[in-house]
Structure formats: structure tokens, C-alpha cells
Amino acid sequence: MPMLGGRGLWLGLAAAAVAVAVMATRLMGWWSPRADFRLFIPEELARYRGRPGDPGLYLALLGRVYDVSSGRKHYGPGAHYSGFAGRDASRAFVTGDYSAAGLVDDVSDLSPSEMLTLQNWLSFYEKNYEFIGRVIGRFYGEDGLPTPELTQVDAMITKGLEANKQELKEKQKFPPCNVEWSSARGSRFWCSQQSGGVIRDWIGVPRKLFKPGAKEPHCVCVRTTGPPSDRTPDNPTHRNRGDLDHPNLGEYTGCPPLAITCSFPL
């Protein structure tokens, strides 16, 4: 197997592939029909806010209802997250808008990465609280089955997982630099075999990586020897410069081209 960035790259990609497969399986299980759950209309769920005389303390996320009575200090009346109780406020889990306008279940304009945040919260509730049922409305029909809108959410989550997998691949190819700044010494960028949290068998040199749509470049570590990471089988020759010739990279002015540390005094 070719070493396109060392052992860490292959381990990272394998882990990402497993994560995508596992999460897809979980999502299908969460959405699939079940006989052991209740169906709520929103007005009924609103009675479960943990107030005196209420039948319980529930909240919903993406149409799934959980008993959060054991988390009363977080969700009970007067608690910081009491606005989530008795309703599906999926949107606020991402936006942090706890106003009446923000505590809603409309997530139609969220990005794939924001949908992943919702999926992470869903994992949290599945692990820590009892699943009770489903809310009839945006995400589930009167038969308790997923609506087209929930199917779209599932597709966006899958898209976000794939984007994360691609981001991991990019990070293994161009690990972030170590960075420090002080008012006395200015800025310093440097590379090591663990910079950016990416363990690898090479060190690399600092370069500016320009990404389409990004306002500013960020510092990454770049391999200086061997074939480029994106070399194709039909182009076996290379200049033994690693990824230094990648078109989206730029050198730091005043820093030697092959230095592993770049300092920029004030």
C-alpha cells in the first residue's frame, strides 16, 4: 500500500469510513417503524414541562420524544434549558436562540455540518435518556412513519458525514501547523510529527493554504519529499518534492523555503 502521508492517513480514513457506516445504520434504526412507542400531537407534548401537576418532563428532537426527568436541573421549570421542555425545539440546539421564535422544529435551512450537530445531540439523548415516542407533525406522520422532511434531514446528515470524511482526508494531507503568538515575540508557525493533532512519519514545512471561498489562508504542514499525494497511476514520474508544488499553497515571505519553523517578530 502506498504511503500517501504515512500510516496516520490510512488509520484516519479507515476510522472515518467506519463512522459513516455505523452512523448510517443508527439513523436507519432510529427512523424505522417500531411498535413500542407513543405518538404525541404538539399540544399533548406541551403538557410535559415538569411543572406541578404535569404528567412528566419530556422534550423532542427531530420528532423523537425523550423523558428527561432525570435531568430536571437542566430542563425543569426555571432551569437554563427549560425552553426545550414540552416541545420540539430542534433548531435551537444549533442556533442557541432560546427565544420563542428560535425554539422551533424548522431545520430546513441548516447546513450539513449543522445537521451533524443535531445528530450528535440525538446520539446524546439516545444514550442518556429514555426514548418515549414521536411527535406527529414535521418529522413524523399520523402513522408514526418518517415524513419527506425527515428523509431530507437524514440525507443532509449523511452529506455532512461524507464532508467530514473528506475534511479528515484533507487534514491528513495538510495537517495544521503549531501556532503561537505573544506580544513580546510576535508570531511563530512550526511543524512537528504531531502538529494539528495528526500523528505521521514526516514533519513538513509551514505553508499558507488558500481554500476556495475562505477569506484568509491558514498555516499547514507540507511534505517536502516523495511523490505528491494526488499523483495518478498514469503519471508515475515526480520531482521528489512531496506536495510543495500544490497550486493552493504559498510560501511565507521572509521564511526559508525548507525551514520547519517560521518566526515573524513584531
Short mmCIF file of C-alpha atoms in Angstrom, two decimals:
data_model
loop_
_atom_site.label_atom_id
_atom_site.label_comp_id
_atom_site.label_asym_id
_atom_site.label_seq_id
_atom_site.Cartn_x
_atom_site.Cartn_y
_atom_site.Cartn_z
CA MET A 1 0.00 0.00 0.00
CA PRO A 2 1.49 3.41 -0.93
CA MET A 3 2.39 5.77 1.93
CA LEU A 4 0.49 8.88 0.85
CA GLY A 5 1.10 10.77 4.05
CA GLY A 6 2.05 7.91 6.33
CA ARG A 7 0.28 5.37 8.49
CA GLY A 8 -1.84 8.02 10.20
CA LEU A 9 -3.63 8.83 6.95
CA TRP A 10 -4.86 5.30 6.38
CA LEU A 11 -5.88 4.83 10.00
CA GLY A 12 -7.77 8.12 9.95
CA LEU A 13 -9.58 7.35 6.71
CA ALA A 14 -10.49 3.87 7.89
CA ALA A 15 -11.94 5.31 11.08
CA ALA A 16 -13.93 7.87 9.10
CA ALA A 17 -15.33 5.18 6.79
CA VAL A 18 -16.39 3.08 9.77
CA ALA A 19 -18.01 6.12 11.40
CA VAL A 20 -20.06 6.83 8.27
CA ALA A 21 -21.23 3.22 8.03
CA VAL A 22 -22.08 2.96 11.74
CA MET A 23 -23.94 6.26 11.75
CA ALA A 24 -25.93 5.35 8.65
CA THR A 25 -27.01 2.13 10.37
CA ARG A 26 -28.02 4.03 13.50
CA LEU A 27 -30.03 6.56 11.54
CA MET A 28 -31.96 3.84 9.72
CA GLY A 29 -32.69 2.19 13.08
CA TRP A 30 -33.84 5.46 14.66
CA TRP A 31 -36.20 6.33 11.82
CA SER A 32 -37.63 2.82 11.23
CA PRO A 33 -41.11 1.77 12.43
CA ARG A 34 -41.43 0.46 15.98
CA ALA A 35 -44.36 -0.86 17.96
CA ASP A 36 -43.23 0.23 21.42
CA PHE A 37 -43.64 4.00 21.26
CA ARG A 38 -46.32 6.63 21.75
CA LEU A 39 -47.46 9.22 19.28
CA PHE A 40 -47.91 12.77 20.53
CA ILE A 41 -49.58 15.77 19.00
CA PRO A 42 -47.71 19.00 19.87
CA GLU A 43 -50.48 20.16 22.21
CA GLU A 44 -50.20 16.95 24.23
CA LEU A 45 -46.40 17.14 24.41
CA ALA A 46 -46.71 20.72 25.74
CA ARG A 47 -48.18 19.28 28.96
CA TYR A 48 -44.87 17.59 29.76
CA ARG A 49 -42.86 20.55 31.04
CA GLY A 50 -42.20 19.30 34.55
CA ARG A 51 -44.49 21.80 36.26
CA PRO A 52 -46.57 20.91 39.32
CA GLY A 53 -49.41 18.74 38.07
CA ASP A 54 -47.72 17.94 34.74
CA PRO A 55 -47.54 14.23 33.87
CA GLY A 56 -43.78 14.35 33.25
CA LEU A 57 -40.80 16.18 31.78
CA TYR A 58 -40.23 15.42 28.09
CA LEU A 59 -38.56 17.08 25.15
CA ALA A 60 -38.37 16.24 21.46
CA LEU A 61 -35.54 16.37 18.95
CA LEU A 62 -36.17 15.79 15.25
CA GLY A 63 -39.59 14.48 16.24
CA ARG A 64 -38.29 11.93 18.75
CA VAL A 65 -39.53 12.31 22.32
CA TYR A 66 -37.31 11.63 25.35
CA ASP A 67 -38.07 11.54 29.06
CA VAL A 68 -35.57 13.97 30.60
CA SER A 69 -36.93 13.79 34.14
CA SER A 70 -33.51 12.68 35.41
CA GLY A 71 -32.11 15.93 34.00
CA ARG A 72 -34.61 18.16 35.81
CA LYS A 73 -31.85 20.51 36.96
CA HIS A 74 -31.23 21.30 33.28
CA TYR A 75 -34.75 21.13 31.79
CA GLY A 76 -37.16 21.71 34.68
CA PRO A 77 -39.06 24.97 35.29
CA GLY A 78 -36.61 27.83 35.78
CA ALA A 79 -33.62 25.81 34.59
CA HIS A 80 -31.32 27.08 31.85
CA TYR A 81 -32.76 24.75 29.19
CA SER A 82 -36.36 24.78 30.37
CA GLY A 83 -37.41 26.21 27.00
CA PHE A 84 -36.73 22.82 25.39
CA ALA A 85 -39.24 21.04 27.63
CA GLY A 86 -42.60 20.07 26.21
CA ARG A 87 -41.74 20.82 22.59
CA ASP A 88 -39.53 20.02 19.63
CA ALA A 89 -37.01 22.86 19.55
CA SER A 90 -34.52 21.16 17.21
CA ARG A 91 -33.40 24.43 15.64
CA ALA A 92 -32.26 25.94 18.94
CA PHE A 93 -29.86 23.03 19.54
CA VAL A 94 -27.79 24.50 16.71
CA THR A 95 -28.52 28.23 16.81
CA GLY A 96 -28.61 28.76 20.57
CA ASP A 97 -31.63 31.03 20.07
CA TYR A 98 -33.81 30.32 23.11
CA SER A 99 -36.43 32.92 22.27
CA ALA A 100 -39.96 31.87 21.33
CA ALA A 101 -39.07 32.41 17.68
CA GLY A 102 -35.97 30.21 17.97
CA LEU A 103 -37.43 27.30 19.96
CA VAL A 104 -38.95 25.65 16.88
CA ASP A 105 -38.51 22.46 14.87
CA ASP A 106 -37.82 24.08 11.48
CA VAL A 107 -34.31 22.97 10.41
CA SER A 108 -34.89 23.19 6.67
CA ASP A 109 -32.20 25.83 6.08
CA LEU A 110 -29.45 24.30 8.22
CA SER A 111 -26.18 23.22 6.60
CA PRO A 112 -24.91 19.61 6.55
CA SER A 113 -22.42 20.42 9.32
CA GLU A 114 -25.21 21.92 11.44
CA MET A 115 -27.29 18.80 10.80
CA LEU A 116 -24.36 16.80 12.17
CA THR A 117 -24.61 18.84 15.35
CA LEU A 118 -28.24 17.74 15.63
CA GLN A 119 -27.22 14.14 15.01
CA ASN A 120 -24.65 14.41 17.83
CA TRP A 121 -27.36 15.69 20.16
CA LEU A 122 -29.61 12.84 19.05
CA SER A 123 -26.85 10.38 19.95
CA PHE A 124 -26.58 12.06 23.35
CA TYR A 125 -30.29 11.66 24.11
CA GLU A 126 -30.38 8.10 22.80
CA LYS A 127 -27.56 7.23 25.18
CA ASN A 128 -28.62 9.16 28.27
CA TYR A 129 -32.42 9.34 28.28
CA GLU A 130 -35.39 7.07 27.66
CA PHE A 131 -36.99 7.21 24.23
CA ILE A 132 -40.76 7.62 24.64
CA GLY A 133 -42.29 8.23 21.23
CA ARG A 134 -42.68 10.51 18.25
CA VAL A 135 -44.37 13.81 17.56
CA ILE A 136 -46.93 13.95 14.77
CA GLY A 137 -46.05 16.89 12.58
CA ARG A 138 -42.96 17.97 10.68
CA PHE A 139 -40.92 14.77 11.01
CA TYR A 140 -43.48 12.00 11.55
CA GLY A 141 -46.93 11.42 10.13
CA GLU A 142 -50.04 10.23 11.92
CA ASP A 143 -48.91 6.67 11.21
CA GLY A 144 -45.64 7.31 13.06
CA LEU A 145 -43.58 6.92 9.91
CA PRO A 146 -40.94 9.42 8.71
CA THR A 147 -42.08 12.31 6.55
CA PRO A 148 -40.24 13.51 3.42
CA GLU A 149 -38.76 16.30 5.56
CA LEU A 150 -37.14 13.80 7.92
CA THR A 151 -35.84 11.87 4.92
CA GLN A 152 -34.23 15.12 3.77
CA VAL A 153 -32.68 15.61 7.21
CA ASP A 154 -31.26 12.08 7.00
CA ALA A 155 -29.77 12.90 3.58
CA MET A 156 -28.20 16.10 4.94
CA ILE A 157 -26.69 14.24 7.89
CA THR A 158 -25.20 11.67 5.52
CA LYS A 159 -23.83 14.51 3.39
CA GLY A 160 -22.27 16.05 6.49
CA LEU A 161 -20.64 12.74 7.42
CA GLU A 162 -19.15 12.47 3.94
CA ALA A 163 -17.90 16.06 4.17
CA ASN A 164 -16.25 15.24 7.49
CA LYS A 165 -14.59 12.25 5.90
CA GLN A 166 -13.23 14.48 3.12
CA GLU A 167 -12.09 17.06 5.67
CA LEU A 168 -10.21 14.37 7.58
CA LYS A 169 -8.52 13.28 4.37
CA GLU A 170 -7.52 16.89 3.68
CA LYS A 171 -6.24 17.31 7.23
CA GLN A 172 -4.08 14.20 6.91
CA LYS A 173 -2.64 15.59 3.68
CA PHE A 174 -2.11 19.12 5.04
CA PRO A 175 -2.02 18.99 8.88
CA PRO A 176 -2.41 22.35 10.62
CA CYS A 177 0.78 23.98 11.90
CA ASN A 178 1.60 24.54 15.52
CA VAL A 179 0.99 28.24 16.17
CA GLU A 180 1.90 30.60 18.98
CA TRP A 181 1.76 34.36 19.42
CA SER A 182 2.98 36.71 22.12
CA SER A 183 3.01 40.48 22.42
CA ALA A 184 6.77 40.32 23.04
CA ARG A 185 7.91 37.93 20.29
CA GLY A 186 5.21 38.08 17.64
CA SER A 187 4.04 35.01 15.71
CA ARG A 188 5.64 31.63 15.19
CA PHE A 189 4.49 28.74 12.99
CA TRP A 190 6.20 25.37 13.13
CA CYS A 191 5.71 21.75 12.13
CA SER A 192 6.26 18.52 14.03
CA GLN A 193 5.24 14.90 13.66
CA GLN A 194 2.12 15.62 15.70
CA SER A 195 1.16 19.15 14.67
CA GLY A 196 -2.54 19.71 14.21
CA GLY A 197 -3.22 16.54 16.16
CA VAL A 198 -2.17 14.44 13.14
CA ILE A 199 0.42 11.80 14.01
CA ARG A 200 2.57 10.96 11.00
CA ASP A 201 6.03 9.77 9.93
CA TRP A 202 7.08 13.12 8.42
CA ILE A 203 7.45 16.68 9.75
CA GLY A 204 6.89 19.03 6.81
CA VAL A 205 7.32 22.76 6.41
CA PRO A 206 4.86 25.62 7.03
CA ARG A 207 2.91 26.91 4.05
CA LYS A 208 -0.15 29.08 3.53
CA LEU A 209 -3.12 27.03 2.26
CA PHE A 210 -5.64 29.01 0.23
CA LYS A 211 -9.10 27.42 0.12
CA PRO A 212 -11.82 28.49 -2.32
CA GLY A 213 -14.30 30.74 -0.53
CA ALA A 214 -12.08 31.31 2.51
CA LYS A 215 -11.20 34.91 3.31
CA GLU A 216 -7.77 34.14 4.71
CA PRO A 217 -5.25 31.30 4.21
CA HIS A 218 -4.28 29.16 7.17
CA CYS A 219 -0.97 27.55 8.04
CA VAL A 220 -0.47 23.88 7.17
CA CYS A 221 2.47 21.49 7.20
CA VAL A 222 3.53 20.15 3.82
CA ARG A 223 5.59 17.11 2.89
CA THR A 224 8.82 18.03 1.11
CA THR A 225 9.89 14.66 -0.35
CA GLY A 226 8.42 11.79 -2.30
CA PRO A 227 5.54 11.86 -4.80
CA PRO A 228 2.64 14.33 -4.48
CA SER A 229 -0.41 12.99 -2.66
CA ASP A 230 -2.62 13.42 -5.71
CA ARG A 231 -0.30 11.68 -8.16
CA THR A 232 -2.25 9.45 -10.54
CA PRO A 233 -1.16 5.96 -11.68
CA ASP A 234 -0.80 7.17 -15.25
CA ASN A 235 1.79 9.75 -14.15
CA PRO A 236 4.46 7.75 -12.32
CA THR A 237 7.21 10.38 -12.54
CA HIS A 238 7.61 13.08 -9.91
CA ARG A 239 10.15 15.67 -8.73
CA ASN A 240 10.62 14.24 -5.22
CA ARG A 241 9.10 17.40 -3.72
CA GLY A 242 6.13 15.90 -1.88
CA ASP A 243 3.21 18.34 -2.01
CA LEU A 244 5.29 21.53 -2.27
CA ASP A 245 4.06 22.22 -5.79
CA HIS A 246 0.36 22.08 -4.92
CA PRO A 247 -1.31 25.10 -6.62
CA ASN A 248 -3.21 26.19 -3.49
CA LEU A 249 -0.08 26.64 -1.41
CA GLY A 250 2.01 29.75 -0.85
CA GLU A 251 5.28 30.41 0.96
CA TYR A 252 5.61 32.74 3.93
CA THR A 253 7.57 35.83 2.98
CA GLY A 254 10.84 36.01 4.89
CA CYS A 255 10.81 32.35 5.88
CA PRO A 256 13.40 29.97 4.30
CA PRO A 257 11.56 27.59 1.91
CA LEU A 258 12.57 24.42 3.77
CA ALA A 259 12.56 25.72 7.35
CA ILE A 260 10.30 23.81 9.73
CA THR A 261 9.82 26.95 11.82
CA CYS A 262 8.79 30.42 10.64
CA SER A 263 9.01 33.35 13.05
CA PHE A 264 7.57 36.80 12.46
CA PRO A 265 8.68 39.28 15.13
CA LEU A 266 6.57 42.34 15.77
#
